[in-house]
PDB file of C-alpha atoms in Angstrom:
ATOM      1  CA  MET A   3       1.834 -37.388 -41.788  1.00 52.00           C
ATOM      2  CA  LYS A   4      -1.010 -35.006 -41.298  1.00 54.00           C
ATOM      3  CA  TYR A   5      -3.421 -38.014 -40.789  1.00 53.00           C
ATOM      4  CA  ILE A   6      -1.212 -39.627 -38.231  1.00 55.00           C
ATOM      5  CA  MET A   7      -1.414 -36.510 -35.968  1.00 51.00           C
ATOM      6  CA  ILE A   8      -5.210 -36.339 -36.483  1.00 50.00           C
ATOM      7  CA  ILE A   9      -5.676 -39.916 -34.994  1.00 51.00           C
ATOM      8  CA  PRO A  10      -4.596 -39.172 -31.517  1.00 47.00           C
ATOM      9  CA  ILE A  11      -6.732 -35.754 -31.390  1.00 44.00           C
ATOM     10  CA  LEU A  12      -9.641 -37.741 -32.484  1.00 43.00           C
ATOM     11  CA  ALA A  13      -8.917 -40.398 -29.889  1.00 45.00           C
ATOM     12  CA  PHE A  14      -8.693 -37.831 -27.185  1.00 42.00           C
ATOM     13  CA  VAL A  15     -12.067 -36.143 -28.187  1.00 41.00           C
ATOM     14  CA  GLY A  16     -13.743 -39.557 -28.290  1.00 45.00           C
ATOM     15  CA  CYS A  17     -12.550 -40.182 -24.673  1.00 44.00           C
ATOM     16  CA  GLN A  18     -13.782 -36.959 -23.522  1.00 44.00           C
ATOM     17  CA  SER A  19     -17.244 -37.490 -24.865  1.00 68.00           C
ATOM     18  CA  SER A  20     -17.459 -40.997 -23.289  1.00 75.00           C
ATOM     19  CA  ASN A  21     -16.257 -39.711 -19.990  1.00 86.00           C
ATOM     20  CA  SER A  22     -18.816 -36.849 -20.081  1.00 91.00           C
ATOM     21  CA  VAL A  23     -21.667 -39.456 -20.848  1.00 92.00           C
ATOM     22  CA  GLU A  24     -20.364 -41.662 -17.915  1.00 94.00           C
ATOM     23  CA  LYS A  25     -20.210 -38.606 -15.652  1.00 95.00           C
ATOM     24  CA  ASP A  26     -23.691 -37.752 -16.618  1.00 96.00           C
ATOM     25  CA  LYS A  27     -24.976 -41.250 -15.980  1.00 96.00           C
ATOM     26  CA  HIS A  28     -23.309 -41.229 -12.499  1.00 95.00           C
ATOM     27  CA  GLU A  29     -25.100 -37.852 -11.825  1.00 96.00           C
ATOM     28  CA  ILE A  30     -28.488 -39.220 -12.840  1.00 96.00           C
ATOM     29  CA  GLU A  31     -28.027 -42.372 -10.938  1.00 94.00           C
ATOM     30  CA  GLU A  32     -26.934 -40.469  -7.670  1.00 94.00           C
ATOM     31  CA  SER A  33     -29.706 -38.051  -8.036  1.00 94.00           C
ATOM     32  CA  ARG A  34     -32.151 -40.882  -8.467  1.00 92.00           C
ATOM     33  CA  ARG A  35     -30.999 -42.447  -5.246  1.00 91.00           C
ATOM     34  CA  GLN A  36     -31.426 -39.360  -3.321  1.00 91.00           C
ATOM     35  CA  LEU A  37     -34.738 -38.566  -4.979  1.00 90.00           C
ATOM     36  CA  THR A  38     -35.952 -41.845  -3.785  1.00 88.00           C
ATOM     37  CA  GLU A  39     -34.638 -41.373  -0.132  1.00 88.00           C
ATOM     38  CA  GLU A  40     -36.329 -37.911  -0.054  1.00 88.00           C
ATOM     39  CA  SER A  41     -39.740 -39.415  -1.368  1.00 87.00           C
ATOM     40  CA  ILE A  42     -40.011 -42.202   1.097  1.00 84.00           C
ATOM     41  CA  LYS A  43     -39.410 -39.789   3.911  1.00 85.00           C
ATOM     42  CA  GLY A  44     -42.267 -37.691   2.550  1.00 84.00           C
ATOM     43  CA  ASN A  45     -39.788 -34.821   2.341  1.00 84.00           C
ATOM     44  CA  ALA A  46     -41.073 -32.617  -0.541  1.00 82.00           C
ATOM     45  CA  ASP A  47     -38.391 -29.870   0.178  1.00 83.00           C
ATOM     46  CA  GLY A  48     -35.583 -32.392  -0.319  1.00 83.00           C
ATOM     47  CA  PHE A  49     -37.322 -34.067  -3.188  1.00 81.00           C
ATOM     48  CA  ASP A  50     -37.938 -30.525  -4.797  1.00 81.00           C
ATOM     49  CA  ASP A  51     -34.175 -30.251  -5.581  1.00 87.00           C
ATOM     50  CA  PHE A  52     -34.331 -33.169  -7.942  1.00 93.00           C
ATOM     51  CA  VAL A  53     -37.275 -32.195 -10.118  1.00 95.00           C
ATOM     52  CA  THR A  54     -38.080 -29.841 -13.019  1.00 97.00           C
ATOM     53  CA  ASP A  55     -40.677 -27.079 -12.325  1.00 96.00           C
ATOM     54  CA  ASP A  56     -42.966 -28.745 -15.054  1.00 97.00           C
ATOM     55  CA  ILE A  57     -42.428 -32.399 -13.646  1.00 97.00           C
ATOM     56  CA  ILE A  58     -45.299 -34.763 -14.586  1.00 98.00           C
ATOM     57  CA  PHE A  59     -45.977 -37.822 -12.644  1.00 97.00           C
ATOM     58  CA  LEU A  60     -47.797 -40.338 -15.127  1.00 97.00           C
ATOM     59  CA  ARG A  61     -49.634 -42.661 -12.675  1.00 95.00           C
ATOM     60  CA  PRO A  62     -51.170 -45.828 -13.747  1.00 95.00           C
ATOM     61  CA  ASN A  63     -55.082 -45.606 -13.539  1.00 94.00           C
ATOM     62  CA  GLU A  64     -54.986 -42.352 -11.743  1.00 96.00           C
ATOM     63  CA  LYS A  65     -54.903 -38.648 -12.735  1.00 97.00           C
ATOM     64  CA  ASP A  66     -51.393 -37.334 -13.703  1.00 97.00           C
ATOM     65  CA  LEU A  67     -49.838 -34.981 -11.157  1.00 97.00           C
ATOM     66  CA  ASP A  68     -48.814 -31.868 -13.210  1.00 97.00           C
ATOM     67  CA  GLY A  69     -46.242 -29.623 -11.916  1.00 96.00           C
ATOM     68  CA  LYS A  70     -44.110 -29.329  -8.809  1.00 94.00           C
ATOM     69  CA  GLU A  71     -46.922 -28.259  -6.377  1.00 94.00           C
ATOM     70  CA  GLU A  72     -49.096 -31.254  -7.126  1.00 95.00           C
ATOM     71  CA  VAL A  73     -46.064 -33.706  -7.013  1.00 93.00           C
ATOM     72  CA  ASN A  74     -45.006 -31.957  -3.711  1.00 91.00           C
ATOM     73  CA  ASN A  75     -48.369 -32.529  -2.289  1.00 91.00           C
ATOM     74  CA  TYR A  76     -48.342 -36.281  -3.215  1.00 91.00           C
ATOM     75  CA  VAL A  77     -44.825 -36.821  -1.814  1.00 89.00           C
ATOM     76  CA  SER A  78     -45.598 -34.926   1.350  1.00 88.00           C
ATOM     77  CA  GLY A  79     -48.708 -37.300   1.955  1.00 89.00           C
ATOM     78  CA  LEU A  80     -46.505 -40.298   1.875  1.00 86.00           C
ATOM     79  CA  LYS A  81     -45.376 -39.647   5.428  1.00 84.00           C
ATOM     80  CA  ASP A  82     -48.843 -39.668   6.725  1.00 88.00           C
ATOM     81  CA  ALA A  83     -50.039 -42.616   4.642  1.00 91.00           C
ATOM     82  CA  PHE A  84     -47.197 -44.945   5.741  1.00 90.00           C
ATOM     83  CA  LEU A  85     -45.650 -45.890   9.052  1.00 90.00           C
ATOM     84  CA  SER A  86     -42.692 -47.319   7.295  1.00 90.00           C
ATOM     85  CA  ILE A  87     -41.280 -47.843   3.668  1.00 90.00           C
ATOM     86  CA  LYS A  88     -38.263 -49.907   2.947  1.00 91.00           C
ATOM     87  CA  VAL A  89     -37.002 -49.693  -0.685  1.00 90.00           C
ATOM     88  CA  ASP A  90     -34.708 -52.073  -2.387  1.00 90.00           C
ATOM     89  CA  ARG A  91     -33.376 -50.188  -5.459  1.00 86.00           C
ATOM     90  CA  HIS A  92     -32.472 -52.612  -8.201  1.00 87.00           C
ATOM     91  CA  PRO A  93     -29.525 -51.629 -10.531  1.00 88.00           C
ATOM     92  CA  ILE A  94     -30.733 -49.392 -13.256  1.00 91.00           C
ATOM     93  CA  ASN A  95     -31.597 -51.540 -16.353  1.00 93.00           C
ATOM     94  CA  GLU A  96     -31.097 -48.953 -19.037  1.00 95.00           C
ATOM     95  CA  ILE A  97     -29.957 -45.368 -19.313  1.00 97.00           C
ATOM     96  CA  GLU A  98     -29.584 -43.477 -22.358  1.00 97.00           C
ATOM     97  CA  ILE A  99     -28.500 -39.804 -22.822  1.00 97.00           C
ATOM     98  CA  PHE A 100     -29.518 -37.637 -25.836  1.00 96.00           C
ATOM     99  CA  GLY A 101     -27.926 -34.304 -25.257  1.00 95.00           C
ATOM    100  CA  ASP A 102     -29.884 -32.630 -22.290  1.00 96.00           C
ATOM    101  CA  LEU A 103     -32.395 -35.376 -22.124  1.00 97.00           C
ATOM    102  CA  ALA A 104     -32.173 -38.945 -20.704  1.00 98.00           C
ATOM    103  CA  TYR A 105     -34.371 -41.844 -20.154  1.00 97.00           C
ATOM    104  CA  VAL A 106     -33.829 -44.308 -17.270  1.00 97.00           C
ATOM    105  CA  ARG A 107     -35.487 -47.733 -16.889  1.00 97.00           C
ATOM    106  CA  TYR A 108     -35.326 -49.421 -13.586  1.00 95.00           C
ATOM    107  CA  ARG A 109     -37.190 -51.441 -10.868  1.00 95.00           C
ATOM    108  CA  ASN A 110     -37.763 -51.109  -7.219  1.00 93.00           C
ATOM    109  CA  SER A 111     -38.982 -53.568  -4.551  1.00 94.00           C
ATOM    110  CA  TYR A 112     -40.958 -52.079  -1.707  1.00 93.00           C
ATOM    111  CA  LYS A 113     -41.942 -53.426   1.754  1.00 95.00           C
ATOM    112  CA  ALA A 114     -44.449 -51.046   3.469  1.00 93.00           C
ATOM    113  CA  THR A 115     -46.700 -50.622   6.492  1.00 94.00           C
ATOM    114  CA  ARG A 116     -49.690 -48.294   5.991  1.00 93.00           C
ATOM    115  CA  ALA A 117     -50.958 -45.881   8.626  1.00 93.00           C
ATOM    116  CA  ASP A 118     -53.735 -48.559   9.476  1.00 95.00           C
ATOM    117  CA  SER A 119     -50.755 -51.002  10.356  1.00 95.00           C
ATOM    118  CA  THR A 120     -51.564 -53.139   7.283  1.00 95.00           C
ATOM    119  CA  SER A 121     -48.304 -54.318   5.461  1.00 95.00           C
ATOM    120  CA  PHE A 122     -47.669 -55.164   1.826  1.00 93.00           C
ATOM    121  CA  GLU A 123     -44.702 -55.926  -0.543  1.00 95.00           C
ATOM    122  CA  LEU A 124     -44.527 -55.081  -4.251  1.00 94.00           C
ATOM    123  CA  GLU A 125     -42.157 -54.525  -6.977  1.00 95.00           C
ATOM    124  CA  ARG A 126     -42.508 -51.635  -9.578  1.00 95.00           C
ATOM    125  CA  LYS A 127     -41.085 -50.968 -13.067  1.00 96.00           C
ATOM    126  CA  PHE A 128     -40.256 -47.369 -14.043  1.00 96.00           C
ATOM    127  CA  LEU A 129     -39.309 -45.268 -17.055  1.00 98.00           C
ATOM    128  CA  ASP A 130     -38.229 -41.743 -16.115  1.00 98.00           C
ATOM    129  CA  ILE A 131     -37.102 -38.849 -18.478  1.00 98.00           C
ATOM    130  CA  TRP A 132     -34.550 -36.439 -17.059  1.00 98.00           C
ATOM    131  CA  LYS A 133     -33.598 -33.265 -18.144  1.00 98.00           C
ATOM    132  CA  LYS A 134     -30.282 -31.203 -17.756  1.00 97.00           C
ATOM    133  CA  GLU A 135     -31.154 -27.847 -16.381  1.00 96.00           C
ATOM    134  CA  GLN A 136     -28.389 -25.233 -15.599  1.00 94.00           C
ATOM    135  CA  GLY A 137     -25.904 -28.026 -15.487  1.00 94.00           C
ATOM    136  CA  LYS A 138     -27.907 -30.298 -13.296  1.00 96.00           C
ATOM    137  CA  TRP A 139     -29.947 -33.476 -14.059  1.00 97.00           C
ATOM    138  CA  LYS A 140     -33.544 -33.316 -12.865  1.00 97.00           C
ATOM    139  CA  MET A 141     -36.534 -35.644 -13.214  1.00 97.00           C
ATOM    140  CA  TYR A 142     -38.822 -34.346 -15.922  1.00 98.00           C
ATOM    141  CA  ARG A 143     -41.388 -37.187 -16.368  1.00 98.00           C
ATOM    142  CA  HIS A 144     -41.973 -40.190 -14.121  1.00 97.00           C
ATOM    143  CA  MET A 145     -43.955 -43.309 -15.064  1.00 98.00           C
ATOM    144  CA  TRP A 146     -44.524 -46.634 -13.433  1.00 97.00           C
ATOM    145  CA  GLY A 147     -46.372 -49.645 -13.093  1.00 96.00           C
ATOM    146  CA  ASP A 148     -46.562 -52.768 -10.666  1.00 95.00           C
ATOM    147  CA  VAL A 149     -44.914 -55.821 -11.729  1.00 93.00           C
ATOM    148  CA  PRO A 150     -47.123 -58.966 -11.574  1.00 90.00           C
ATOM    149  CA  LYS A 151     -45.782 -61.524  -8.999  1.00 83.00           C
ATOM    150  CA  THR A 152     -45.910 -64.269 -11.669  1.00 69.00           C
ATOM    151  CA  THR A 153     -43.614 -62.284 -14.298  1.00 50.00           C
ATOM    152  CA  ASP A 154     -40.096 -63.217 -14.486  1.00 56.00           C
ATOM    153  CA  LYS A 155     -37.741 -60.592 -13.487  1.00 55.00           C
ATOM    154  CA  GLU A 156     -34.995 -59.401 -16.038  1.00 52.00           C
TER     155      GLU A 156
END
């Protein structure tokens, strides 16, 4: 009889854990959406709320941006470097949570016009590490690379 009573308790605990993971995934997805919007506007102040103090941008073929000050300077520069940026956020390919850390893999497509009025389109793939600080998910590491135009999409 004791074992029959334990089964509903275990099922309840399992559902709570699953609900917590889904809630965390939703929070990360929403934060990623807001972070993207703030970055394409070049709004470092709004961007600042979604990254850790020790954020690092691991940029391909360029110096890493280490810490909020360097990252904020980069983000602020976007508004001067571009007349317009349109982002098509693809659904997240993969998100896994391990306690207070998570990794997120996704792609975005961009249509942009530079300050000199030249335009371009590109697709990028990203791998981010998020960290939960004081109950809020924040981007901790951000890596990306361009997707060659001849590559099949997932």
